[in-house]
XYZ file of C-alpha atoms in Angstrom:
500
model
C -67.767 102.208 90.711
C -68.429 104.649 87.944
C -66.537 107.932 88.417
C -69.125 110.900 87.471
C -67.645 113.475 89.462
C -65.962 115.928 86.789
C -69.068 118.124 86.750
C -69.762 118.257 90.577
C -68.982 121.448 92.164
C -67.101 121.144 95.576
C -69.283 121.346 98.532
C -69.243 124.074 100.797
C -67.843 123.458 104.318
C -70.850 123.666 106.723
C -70.783 122.826 110.196
C -72.920 119.658 111.561
C -75.381 121.965 112.884
C -75.693 123.764 109.474
C -76.224 120.631 107.615
C -78.754 119.348 110.163
C -80.707 122.660 109.744
C -80.778 122.039 105.919
C -81.934 118.473 106.383
C -84.481 119.401 108.724
C -85.909 121.936 106.128
C -85.983 119.503 103.479
C -88.192 117.117 105.643
C -90.320 120.057 106.468
C -90.844 120.842 102.866
C -91.464 116.995 102.207
C -94.028 117.130 104.694
C -95.849 120.626 103.680
C -96.014 118.589 100.321
C -97.740 115.349 101.750
C -94.427 113.350 100.999
C -93.501 112.687 104.623
C -91.236 109.528 104.404
C -91.794 108.820 108.131
C -95.487 107.931 107.280
C -94.402 104.928 105.046
C -94.756 101.594 106.582
C -93.323 99.086 104.400
C -91.452 98.395 101.335
C -91.052 95.202 99.277
C -87.486 94.290 98.640
C -86.951 91.515 96.055
C -83.329 91.591 96.012
C -80.053 92.462 97.961
C -76.730 93.821 96.431
C -74.599 90.369 96.893
C -77.672 88.410 95.334
C -77.811 90.615 92.335
C -73.867 90.555 91.851
C -73.806 86.523 92.206
C -76.452 86.136 90.160
C -76.220 88.629 87.566
C -76.291 86.290 84.664
C -79.795 85.118 85.439
C -81.073 88.576 86.221
C -79.792 90.523 83.913
C -82.344 92.550 82.159
C -85.021 91.927 84.839
C -86.893 94.274 86.929
C -86.353 94.169 90.782
C -86.501 96.084 93.872
C -83.697 96.965 96.208
C -83.506 99.063 99.622
C -80.840 100.719 101.456
C -78.599 103.656 102.366
C -77.507 106.165 99.801
C -73.762 106.227 100.343
C -72.715 108.224 97.595
C -73.777 110.288 94.550
C -71.700 110.904 91.625
C -72.787 113.464 88.478
C -75.160 116.564 88.608
C -76.399 116.670 84.746
C -79.111 114.467 83.358
C -77.702 111.143 85.013
C -76.553 110.160 88.371
C -74.606 106.971 89.712
C -74.989 106.267 93.391
C -73.945 103.674 95.923
C -76.554 102.003 97.716
C -75.644 100.014 100.585
C -77.872 97.047 102.318
C -77.416 94.255 104.502
C -75.173 92.519 102.178
C -73.051 94.996 100.880
C -73.050 97.856 97.966
C -74.619 97.950 94.727
C -74.563 101.060 92.096
C -77.821 102.848 91.036
C -77.731 104.600 87.751
C -80.728 107.131 87.971
C -81.578 109.095 84.691
C -84.036 112.011 84.135
C -85.530 110.381 80.989
C -86.479 107.366 83.173
C -87.732 109.126 86.182
C -89.181 112.186 84.579
C -88.002 115.711 85.119
C -90.040 116.183 88.674
C -89.210 113.070 90.264
C -85.272 113.132 89.300
C -85.307 116.553 90.591
C -86.711 115.570 94.043
C -83.987 112.455 93.862
C -81.312 115.205 93.424
C -82.218 116.697 96.764
C -81.842 113.422 98.432
C -78.741 113.531 100.902
C -76.138 111.069 101.368
C -77.495 108.848 104.367
C -80.957 108.636 103.227
C -82.663 105.422 103.167
C -84.403 104.592 99.853
C -86.296 101.889 97.878
C -85.526 101.710 94.224
C -87.500 99.567 91.427
C -85.352 98.890 88.411
C -83.571 96.889 85.742
C -80.528 95.123 86.349
C -78.200 95.918 83.805
C -73.918 96.481 83.637
C -72.609 99.668 82.597
C -70.145 100.407 79.619
C -67.079 99.988 82.242
C -68.472 96.508 83.314
C -70.520 97.531 86.609
C -73.194 95.596 87.782
C -76.164 97.873 88.416
C -79.663 98.998 88.914
C -81.124 101.331 86.526
C -83.815 103.158 88.462
C -87.194 103.224 87.139
C -88.658 104.970 90.486
C -87.173 105.803 93.926
C -88.946 106.072 97.248
C -87.643 107.996 100.018
C -88.230 105.605 102.965
C -86.443 107.366 105.722
C -84.544 110.773 105.964
C -81.245 110.923 107.723
C -81.211 114.029 109.521
C -77.780 114.051 110.392
C -74.703 113.835 108.099
C -72.417 110.745 108.063
C -68.899 111.030 108.638
C -66.568 112.484 106.209
C -66.389 110.274 103.145
C -62.499 109.766 102.790
C -61.824 109.259 106.259
C -64.988 107.601 107.679
C -65.285 107.023 111.257
C -62.059 106.359 113.138
C -61.914 107.458 116.655
C -62.585 104.563 118.832
C -64.566 106.227 121.546
C -66.824 107.732 119.053
C -66.981 104.152 117.307
C -67.886 102.607 120.581
C -70.521 105.128 121.629
C -72.141 105.398 118.275
C -72.168 101.820 117.084
C -74.878 102.388 114.497
C -72.463 104.931 112.688
C -69.520 102.607 112.786
C -71.485 99.836 111.355
C -72.610 102.298 108.445
C -69.201 103.330 107.661
C -66.670 100.455 108.683
C -67.608 97.196 106.648
C -64.609 95.322 108.597
C -66.807 96.018 111.699
C -69.635 94.303 110.406
C -67.591 91.524 109.505
C -66.561 91.042 113.253
C -70.027 90.750 114.480
C -70.928 88.415 111.786
C -67.865 85.926 112.886
C -69.193 86.380 116.323
C -72.801 85.162 115.311
C -71.249 82.443 113.202
C -69.327 81.580 116.214
C -72.111 81.252 118.687
C -73.943 79.036 116.055
C -70.985 76.855 115.904
C -70.865 76.308 119.328
C -74.669 75.399 119.446
C -74.392 73.144 116.713
C -71.161 71.410 118.288
C -72.680 70.641 121.555
C -76.138 69.806 120.160
C -74.726 67.352 118.109
C -73.077 65.931 121.104
C -76.547 65.669 122.854
C -75.817 68.240 125.250
C -78.847 70.318 126.417
C -79.271 73.902 126.332
C -80.771 75.574 129.227
C -81.352 78.998 131.139
C -80.609 79.927 134.589
C -81.083 82.840 136.665
C -79.255 85.956 136.159
C -80.173 87.461 139.882
C -79.085 85.467 143.002
C -79.219 85.739 146.576
C -75.703 84.403 146.814
C -72.796 85.537 144.652
C -71.159 82.165 143.788
C -69.210 79.959 140.878
C -66.196 82.154 140.567
C -63.932 84.515 142.380
C -65.128 88.054 141.451
C -66.816 91.120 142.969
C -70.417 90.965 141.997
C -72.833 93.766 140.935
C -75.596 94.109 143.989
C -78.942 95.185 143.188
C -82.263 95.309 145.452
C -85.453 93.383 144.874
C -88.197 95.876 146.036
C -91.071 93.548 146.640
C -88.848 91.009 148.432
C -86.754 93.887 150.047
C -83.678 91.986 149.680
C -80.378 92.780 148.252
C -79.492 90.507 144.925
C -76.373 89.633 143.086
C -76.116 89.629 139.353
C -74.730 86.130 138.430
C -70.539 86.077 138.070
C -70.903 82.842 136.967
C -73.549 79.930 135.726
C -71.880 76.905 137.280
C -73.659 76.178 140.573
C -77.127 76.089 138.696
C -75.769 74.188 136.073
C -74.261 71.497 138.487
C -77.814 71.204 140.290
C -79.284 70.249 136.584
C -76.601 67.425 136.656
C -77.520 66.327 140.138
C -81.045 66.292 138.976
C -80.401 63.710 135.941
C -79.360 66.136 132.859
C -76.051 64.695 131.999
C -74.627 67.114 129.454
C -76.040 70.688 129.769
C -74.724 74.152 128.898
C -75.556 77.706 128.868
C -74.586 80.721 126.639
C -75.162 83.797 128.473
C -74.277 87.044 129.958
C -72.094 87.156 133.048
C -71.345 90.259 135.287
C -68.276 91.179 137.137
C -68.070 94.630 139.215
C -64.262 94.844 138.015
C -61.873 97.105 136.128
C -61.964 97.490 132.516
C -59.336 96.959 129.897
C -58.421 95.476 126.419
C -59.645 92.157 127.583
C -62.086 92.818 129.991
C -65.515 94.223 130.389
C -68.071 94.351 133.293
C -70.499 92.265 131.334
C -69.777 89.677 128.784
C -70.847 86.269 127.347
C -69.530 82.920 128.333
C -70.358 79.327 127.441
C -70.507 76.870 130.640
C -71.063 73.345 130.215
C -71.317 70.237 132.236
C -70.762 66.598 131.408
C -71.563 63.610 133.839
C -69.011 60.713 134.129
C -66.391 62.999 132.343
C -63.057 64.710 133.995
C -60.930 67.655 132.940
C -59.184 65.476 130.401
C -62.598 65.211 128.320
C -63.095 68.887 128.801
C -59.321 69.507 127.162
C -60.489 67.440 124.201
C -63.919 69.083 123.959
C -62.161 72.766 124.130
C -59.503 71.826 121.564
C -62.285 70.291 119.155
C -64.653 73.257 119.495
C -61.931 76.179 118.980
C -59.950 74.203 116.235
C -63.255 73.407 114.129
C -64.561 76.779 114.499
C -61.643 78.601 113.082
C -61.490 75.848 110.131
C -65.182 76.263 109.451
C -65.730 80.069 109.956
C -61.977 81.272 108.824
C -61.087 78.280 106.413
C -57.796 77.678 108.053
C -56.496 76.607 111.497
C -53.933 79.455 111.000
C -54.810 82.785 112.607
C -53.412 85.857 113.521
C -53.782 87.809 116.773
C -52.081 90.676 118.711
C -49.295 90.284 116.474
C -48.386 86.534 116.573
C -49.298 84.054 114.309
C -51.523 81.142 116.068
C -51.804 77.702 115.232
C -54.894 75.947 116.151
C -54.263 72.822 114.469
C -55.350 70.138 116.911
C -52.928 68.440 119.006
C -52.278 71.342 121.840
C -49.801 71.330 124.379
C -50.614 69.989 127.509
C -48.319 71.213 130.485
C -48.931 70.772 134.350
C -48.327 73.994 136.391
C -45.670 72.583 137.921
C -43.693 71.651 135.060
C -44.341 74.984 133.319
C -42.922 76.617 136.415
C -39.642 74.310 136.159
C -39.413 75.059 132.633
C -39.809 78.827 132.625
C -38.846 79.810 135.960
C -36.296 76.959 136.938
C -37.969 76.167 140.402
C -38.824 72.580 140.964
C -41.800 72.201 143.025
C -41.782 68.468 142.909
C -38.530 68.699 145.489
C -40.231 71.263 147.499
C -42.582 69.949 150.303
C -42.655 72.555 152.878
C -44.724 75.714 152.479
C -42.019 77.902 153.770
C -39.552 76.361 151.444
C -41.672 76.807 148.492
C -42.299 80.473 149.072
C -38.507 81.031 149.773
C -37.448 79.520 146.647
C -40.114 81.580 144.547
C -39.195 84.853 146.131
C -35.523 83.950 145.259
C -36.500 84.688 141.535
C -37.807 87.990 142.190
C -41.662 86.842 142.651
C -43.695 88.885 145.046
C -45.507 87.117 147.394
C -46.994 90.246 149.437
C -50.362 89.732 150.917
C -50.695 86.035 149.579
C -50.851 82.913 151.854
C -47.551 81.522 152.521
C -48.409 77.896 151.332
C -46.868 75.780 148.670
C -49.810 76.183 146.563
C -50.099 79.991 146.382
C -46.107 79.775 145.656
C -46.686 77.665 142.368
C -49.528 79.405 141.574
C -47.818 83.106 141.858
C -44.756 82.211 140.012
C -46.915 80.773 137.060
C -48.983 83.663 136.929
C -46.143 86.153 137.243
C -43.483 84.727 135.340
C -45.131 81.771 132.745
C -48.563 83.182 131.706
C -47.078 85.835 129.543
C -44.798 83.624 127.774
C -47.522 81.249 126.431
C -48.235 82.067 122.795
C -49.514 78.830 120.989
C -52.270 76.958 122.465
C -51.173 75.451 125.763
C -53.399 73.689 128.441
C -52.049 74.196 132.180
C -53.163 71.633 134.427
C -53.345 70.776 138.078
C -53.880 73.946 139.731
C -53.344 74.343 143.764
C -56.531 73.998 145.522
C -56.318 77.497 147.142
C -56.977 78.849 143.802
C -59.587 76.112 142.979
C -62.573 76.082 145.375
C -65.071 74.202 143.162
C -62.449 71.452 141.646
C -61.612 67.897 142.552
C -58.529 67.373 144.309
C -56.050 65.060 142.861
C -56.084 61.423 143.982
C -51.882 61.616 143.575
C -51.712 64.972 145.343
C -54.284 66.532 147.428
C -52.542 69.713 147.383
C -53.440 70.217 143.691
C -56.693 69.873 141.777
C -57.757 68.378 138.250
C -58.302 71.770 136.845
C -57.289 73.284 133.535
C -56.877 76.734 132.018
C -56.209 77.240 128.263
C -53.922 79.731 127.274
C -53.519 81.266 123.801
C -50.935 84.341 123.195
C -50.695 85.028 126.937
C -54.436 85.100 127.301
C -56.985 82.742 129.329
C -59.629 81.283 126.858
C -61.296 78.402 128.873
C -61.191 77.285 132.744
C -62.185 73.423 133.392
C -62.421 71.155 136.352
C -62.924 67.902 137.360
C -65.965 68.970 139.449
C -65.936 68.549 143.191
C -68.544 66.286 144.208
C -67.871 65.604 148.003
C -70.124 68.065 149.893
C -67.984 67.719 152.881
C -64.903 68.950 151.122
C -66.880 71.475 149.593
C -68.483 73.009 152.424
C -64.741 73.246 153.952
C -63.710 75.521 150.857
C -66.902 77.504 150.904
C -65.942 78.372 154.679
C -62.406 79.068 153.583
C -63.711 81.628 151.081
C -65.741 83.043 153.768
C -62.830 83.650 155.947
C -61.410 85.393 152.955
C -64.155 87.278 152.552
C -64.231 88.561 156.285
C -60.550 89.518 156.125
C -61.461 91.872 153.472
C -61.410 90.213 150.303
C -64.513 91.162 148.139
C -63.699 88.835 145.356
C -63.905 85.625 147.377
C -67.037 83.398 147.325
C -70.131 82.758 149.722
C -71.584 79.885 151.509
C -74.163 78.378 149.361
C -76.144 76.093 151.479
C -78.495 75.049 149.082
C -75.915 73.877 146.470
C -74.222 71.923 149.519
C -77.826 70.350 149.708
C -77.870 69.352 146.138
C -74.463 67.774 146.322
C -75.685 65.729 149.508
C -78.128 64.028 146.822
C -75.076 62.895 144.838
C -73.380 64.678 142.035
C -71.787 61.972 139.458
C -68.377 62.363 138.352
C -68.592 65.400 136.373
C -66.357 67.739 134.193
C -67.185 71.191 133.275
C -65.774 74.122 131.239
C -66.268 77.701 130.899
C -65.145 79.684 127.640
C -65.127 83.212 127.191
C -67.008 83.998 124.074
C -65.599 87.636 123.515
C -62.131 86.552 123.908
C -62.488 83.614 121.185
C -64.055 86.141 118.974
C -61.094 88.621 119.634
C -58.905 85.898 118.548
C -61.008 84.962 115.243
C -61.079 88.567 114.159
C -57.680 89.606 115.257
C -59.349 92.190 117.419
C -56.847 93.898 120.018
C -59.753 94.972 122.340
C -62.521 93.397 123.973
C -64.764 96.541 122.893
C -64.209 95.761 119.258
C -66.105 92.372 119.438
C -68.871 93.801 121.733
C -71.881 95.765 119.919
C -72.500 98.099 122.819
C -69.358 97.943 125.303
C -69.686 99.674 128.553
C -68.389 103.532 128.315
C -68.183 105.948 130.942
C -70.839 108.497 130.294
C -69.712 111.822 128.638
C -70.145 114.938 130.814
């Protein structure tokens, strides 16, 4: 941008409250003069910043109108250069006294950084080659009554950025790019599934039973019915009811609520995509997950190569597929294929320093804890871990080869879970038994254990075809695509503890 700062006197150091009062006084003066900007209801925008820059050759010398926020003002004489920020970026304004006239130019100079203006003017290029709009008229559309953060350092404090996302978006263009990528990713999901004849549906957020996952729910109360209700922790059970009803391919993108801790990878409310396909299994779901995520990176970022949390990740299709038992054998050195007794399995992993305190002492629990405590953290490149123990998979189908295991996978990238999928359990008798096991765990004090859903059992009694199902965390996928180290970076308004 043009540098016209040599005639500008240093700004006095004033407090935010002092600057706020100055701006209130300016607003009062405008209102007294019958020029209240807040009475304006519309302004015609004919072009945006990027459009003008990209099409300068055809637009040079033409009149247009732009609108946005003043981000800088340079020069205090008879000409002022400004940066105007709109939804597409920034463009320079050139405002001269001989174009506006002395009175209007004087009013313009009283505008503050942060004010929102509309500008009618001519598209041109300055002597230094800067594409600009030469203002013929300037209209104050909204008065900014609070100053923006200090211009050289912007808004950097994370707590403030998350609490005042609106200021964060004004000051940090990289943040705006994160949420543009998020929107592009969600659009990509819809296009990818719609092309494969999936039907997008909506299911209830409030339920009388907490089910479909293992998590502590949020509980609320319905006044009219005088009953407690649970905010959903998953969309699974309703979506599979629809497969029973004849919709062979369904998906839902929606908010999920879990009353759990907060850390860089977890927020109490988050967005997931869950999908179910009749006459498919967990192998089909692996193909779908790999295709969806790899194509998203290629389409949105232009490359299969991404960097996340300090690691270079290769999303080129052909991801590794590894059973949990093989992963534990490779990374921990315990061969579960040779361990047939529950106690023998538990002792084998305890000998490796794996803690089983508070766990059920079973072969499956020992396998899962060995993986969870020692293997997950070592999975950097995309890896499908398959064949989970039945103890941790209450809704997935048992393996025909080994009934202690289920046809389930989780996708890990850089030791983070990205997808969870099953060959869905469609045996209503087996499903009831697993619900009863969850109830026993809940009665023993596990608040995250599931509940009995008699209506879902009733649906299964009518017949659920062989079905593959999968859930993908959208927030974590966006973290990957934007190289973000915290889920709060990819949520517009993350959950925050109230200020005192």
